[in-house]
Structure formats: structure tokens, C-alpha cells
GROMACS .gro file of N, CA and C in nm:
model
  213
    1MET      N    1   0.804   4.869   9.930
    1MET     CA    2   0.930   4.902   9.811
    1MET      C    3   0.983   4.823   9.751
    2ILE      N    4   1.074   4.839   9.669
    2ILE     CA    5   1.090   4.702   9.553
    2ILE      C    6   1.293   4.760   9.620
    3HIS      N    7   1.326   4.668   9.596
    3HIS     CA    8   1.456   4.661   9.576
    3HIS      C    9   1.559   4.657   9.472
    4ALA      N   10   1.646   4.803   9.431
    4ALA     CA   11   1.695   4.752   9.275
    4ALA      C   12   1.864   4.661   9.269
    5SER      N   13   1.871   4.672   9.161
    5SER     CA   14   2.026   4.626   9.166
    5SER      C   15   2.095   4.500   9.244
    6LEU      N   16   1.999   4.381   9.272
    6LEU     CA   17   2.032   4.277   9.336
    6LEU      C   18   2.074   4.151   9.211
    7VAL      N   19   2.183   4.052   9.254
    7VAL     CA   20   2.252   3.993   9.196
    7VAL      C   21   2.238   3.828   9.219
    8CYS      N   22   2.233   3.694   9.141
    8CYS     CA   23   2.216   3.629   9.240
    8CYS      C   24   2.392   3.581   9.192
    9ARG      N   25   2.458   3.557   9.376
    9ARG     CA   26   2.617   3.467   9.366
    9ARG      C   27   2.633   3.336   9.249
   10GLY      N   28   2.488   3.280   9.225
   10GLY     CA   29   2.494   3.140   9.154
   10GLY      C   30   2.511   3.122   8.983
   11CYS      N   31   2.458   3.245   9.001
   11CYS     CA   32   2.417   3.231   8.822
   11CYS      C   33   2.439   3.332   8.782
   12SER      N   34   2.449   3.477   8.860
   12SER     CA   35   2.473   3.687   8.819
   12SER      C   36   2.330   3.694   8.728
   13GLY      N   37   2.206   3.611   8.784
   13GLY     CA   38   2.121   3.620   8.702
   13GLY      C   39   2.034   3.776   8.812
   14THR      N   40   1.994   3.849   8.769
   14THR     CA   41   1.872   3.992   8.832
   14THR      C   42   1.773   3.884   8.940
   15LEU      N   43   1.784   3.947   9.080
   15LEU     CA   44   1.698   3.964   9.125
   15LEU      C   45   1.603   4.035   9.176
   16TYR      N   46   1.487   4.023   9.216
   16TYR     CA   47   1.421   4.143   9.245
   16TYR      C   48   1.364   4.127   9.396
   17ALA      N   49   1.330   4.264   9.521
   17ALA     CA   50   1.352   4.225   9.608
   17ALA      C   51   1.203   4.324   9.650
   18VAL      N   52   1.093   4.235   9.753
   18VAL     CA   53   1.007   4.293   9.747
   18VAL      C   54   0.967   4.329   9.911
   19SER      N   55   0.964   4.467   9.974
   19SER     CA   56   0.942   4.457  10.114
   19SER      C   57   0.834   4.502  10.137
   20THR      N   58   0.741   4.461  10.239
   20THR     CA   59   0.637   4.512  10.305
   20THR      C   60   0.613   4.496  10.410
   21ILE      N   61   0.548   4.579  10.525
   21ILE     CA   62   0.481   4.577  10.610
   21ILE      C   63   0.389   4.565  10.710
   22CYS      N   64   0.347   4.424  10.698
   22CYS     CA   65   0.241   4.373  10.717
   22CYS      C   66   0.124   4.419  10.826
   23ALA      N   67   0.161   4.510  10.969
   23ALA     CA   68   0.086   4.554  11.007
   23ALA      C   69   0.129   4.759  11.061
   24PRO      N   70   0.094   4.820  11.097
   24PRO     CA   71   0.092   4.928  11.119
   24PRO      C   72   0.228   4.935  11.217
   25ALA      N   73   0.242   4.833  11.361
   25ALA     CA   74   0.247   4.852  11.422
   25ALA      C   75   0.406   4.725  11.438
   26ALA      N   76   0.429   4.684  11.325
   26ALA     CA   77   0.545   4.563  11.259
   26ALA      C   78   0.703   4.705  11.304
   27ARG      N   79   0.741   4.671  11.305
   27ARG     CA   80   0.880   4.737  11.335
   27ARG      C   81   0.936   4.731  11.209
   28LEU      N   82   1.013   4.560  11.118
   28LEU     CA   83   1.058   4.551  11.057
   28LEU      C   84   0.950   4.523  10.934
   29PRO      N   85   1.049   4.527  10.762
   29PRO     CA   86   0.974   4.584  10.663
   29PRO      C   87   0.972   4.358  10.693
   30THR      N   88   0.862   4.249  10.560
   30THR     CA   89   0.888   4.125  10.522
   30THR      C   90   0.920   4.111  10.376
   31TRP      N   91   1.054   4.056  10.402
   31TRP     CA   92   1.110   4.017  10.262
   31TRP      C   93   1.036   3.894  10.196
   32GLU      N   94   1.111   3.973  10.007
   32GLU     CA   95   1.109   3.831   9.935
   32GLU      C   96   1.212   3.832   9.847
   33VAL      N   97   1.261   3.779   9.825
   33VAL     CA   98   1.379   3.839   9.722
   33VAL      C   99   1.386   3.680   9.582
   34ASP      N  100   1.349   3.659   9.508
   34ASP     CA  101   1.386   3.555   9.415
   34ASP      C  102   1.406   3.624   9.246
   35HIS      N  103   1.480   3.528   9.199
   35HIS     CA  104   1.516   3.577   9.030
   35HIS      C  105   1.402   3.628   9.018
   36ASP      N  106   1.432   3.713   8.850
   36ASP     CA  107   1.348   3.810   8.786
   36ASP      C  108   1.315   3.667   8.684
   37HIS      N  109   1.386   3.594   8.624
   37HIS     CA  110   1.312   3.493   8.535
   37HIS      C  111   1.426   3.344   8.623
   38THR      N  112   1.357   3.259   8.651
   38THR     CA  113   1.460   3.163   8.718
   38THR      C  114   1.511   3.059   8.647
   39PRO      N  115   1.656   3.050   8.631
   39PRO     CA  116   1.688   2.976   8.510
   39PRO      C  117   1.712   2.897   8.570
   40THR      N  118   1.685   2.773   8.439
   40THR     CA  119   1.725   2.611   8.516
   40THR      C  120   1.886   2.594   8.533
   41SER      N  121   2.004   2.664   8.483
   41SER     CA  122   2.109   2.618   8.583
   41SER      C  123   2.169   2.683   8.706
   42CYS      N  124   2.053   2.762   8.788
   42CYS     CA  125   2.100   2.804   8.948
   42CYS      C  126   2.170   2.723   9.007
   43PRO      N  127   2.299   2.724   9.013
   43PRO     CA  128   2.314   2.585   9.197
   43PRO      C  129   2.242   2.691   9.286
   44LEU      N  130   2.172   2.813   9.319
   44LEU     CA  131   2.093   2.826   9.400
   44LEU      C  132   2.001   2.819   9.415
   45HIS      N  133   1.933   2.830   9.324
   45HIS     CA  134   1.787   2.794   9.287
   45HIS      C  135   1.705   2.707   9.451
   46PRO      N  136   1.749   2.636   9.523
   46PRO     CA  137   1.649   2.564   9.600
   46PRO      C  138   1.644   2.681   9.693
   47LEU      N  139   1.752   2.777   9.725
   47LEU     CA  140   1.776   2.890   9.835
   47LEU      C  141   1.670   2.981   9.777
   48LEU      N  142   1.579   2.974   9.731
   48LEU     CA  143   1.557   3.106   9.651
   48LEU      C  144   1.358   3.105   9.663
   49PRO      N  145   1.260   3.147   9.726
   49PRO     CA  146   1.325   3.265   9.728
   49PRO      C  147   1.350   3.296   9.863
   50LEU      N  148   1.436   3.422   9.896
   50LEU     CA  149   1.427   3.474  10.022
   50LEU      C  150   1.331   3.460  10.142
   51GLN      N  151   1.288   3.475  10.230
   51GLN     CA  152   1.178   3.519  10.249
   51GLN      C  153   1.211   3.604  10.412
   52GLY      N  154   1.181   3.654  10.501
   52GLY     CA  155   1.183   3.716  10.596
   52GLY      C  156   1.167   3.863  10.624
   53VAL      N  157   1.181   3.875  10.742
   53VAL     CA  158   1.144   3.992  10.826
   53VAL      C  159   1.333   4.020  10.869
   54ALA      N  160   1.330   4.169  10.866
   54ALA     CA  161   1.455   4.201  10.870
   54ALA      C  162   1.421   4.329  10.840
   55ALA      N  163   1.525   4.411  10.904
   55ALA     CA  164   1.599   4.573  10.847
   55ALA      C  165   1.594   4.588  10.696
   56HIS      N  166   1.704   4.518  10.619
   56HIS     CA  167   1.779   4.538  10.547
   56HIS      C  168   1.747   4.389  10.440
   57VAL      N  169   1.729   4.392  10.313
   57VAL     CA  170   1.700   4.288  10.255
   57VAL      C  171   1.863   4.201  10.310
   58TYR      N  172   2.028   4.231  10.301
   58TYR     CA  173   2.105   4.179  10.305
   58TYR      C  174   2.155   4.071  10.439
   59GLU      N  175   2.019   4.186  10.500
   59GLU     CA  176   2.042   4.081  10.646
   59GLU      C  177   1.955   3.951  10.671
   60LEU      N  178   1.885   3.927  10.586
   60LEU     CA  179   1.832   3.807  10.536
   60LEU      C  180   1.885   3.683  10.545
   61PRO      N  181   1.857   3.591  10.630
   61PRO     CA  182   1.878   3.465  10.668
   61PRO      C  183   1.932   3.405  10.466
   62GLU      N  184   2.056   3.398  10.496
   62GLU     CA  185   2.156   3.309  10.379
   62GLU      C  186   2.138   3.450  10.267
   63ALA      N  187   2.093   3.533  10.302
   63ALA     CA  188   2.070   3.692  10.211
   63ALA      C  189   2.300   3.632  10.175
   64THR      N  190   2.394   3.606  10.218
   64THR     CA  191   2.529   3.644  10.201
   64THR      C  192   2.555   3.508  10.125
   65ARG      N  193   2.461   3.417  10.148
   65ARG     CA  194   2.532   3.286   9.983
   65ARG      C  195   2.461   3.366   9.831
   66VAL      N  196   2.360   3.404   9.900
   66VAL     CA  197   2.261   3.461   9.725
   66VAL      C  198   2.286   3.570   9.684
   67LEU      N  199   2.293   3.701   9.739
   67LEU     CA  200   2.290   3.759   9.655
   67LEU      C  201   2.443   3.865   9.721
   68SER      N  202   2.475   3.949   9.587
   68SER     CA  203   2.623   3.976   9.509
   68SER      C  204   2.596   4.092   9.638
   69GLU      N  205   2.752   4.144   9.640
   69GLU     CA  206   2.802   4.258   9.710
   69GLU      C  207   2.720   4.394   9.643
   70PRO      N  208   2.684   4.479   9.790
   70PRO     CA  209   2.601   4.590   9.682
   70PRO      C  210   2.769   4.701   9.599
   71ALA      N  211   2.767   4.730   9.488
   71ALA     CA  212   2.845   4.766   9.439
   71ALA      C  213   2.849   4.989   9.506
   0.00000   0.00000   0.00000
């Protein structure tokens, strides 16, 4: 699944988010969130890519620091 409309709090750049279910018995997807095009001046660049297992992209560690609020 590809998540749309994510914006970086640090640079206002567009982010992509991809989730996968690695095993049929897995209850939660594994996520990866990063810039579409890595800007050189983003102050949050060290926090990306966000990766982890969560029910929703906004539940990933550091998501509240990196992702803008959903519209």
C-alpha cells in the first residue's frame, strides 16, 4: 500500500510511505517513510527514513516530529 499526501515538517517537502505485510500471520504492516526527493537543507534529514511496524503511518516512532498533521 502506498500512502499519499504526507508532508515533511522540516522542509515542507513531499514524503512517500510504503507499507508491506511480510508474513501472512503478521498483524501489523512494516512501514518506510522518506522524502520523494531528498532536499539538502531539510533539518529532519537525520530522522529519515522512518521505519517500523505500526497499524498506521502516524503511529511510527518520531512520526509526530516528521509528518505534518493530516488534512
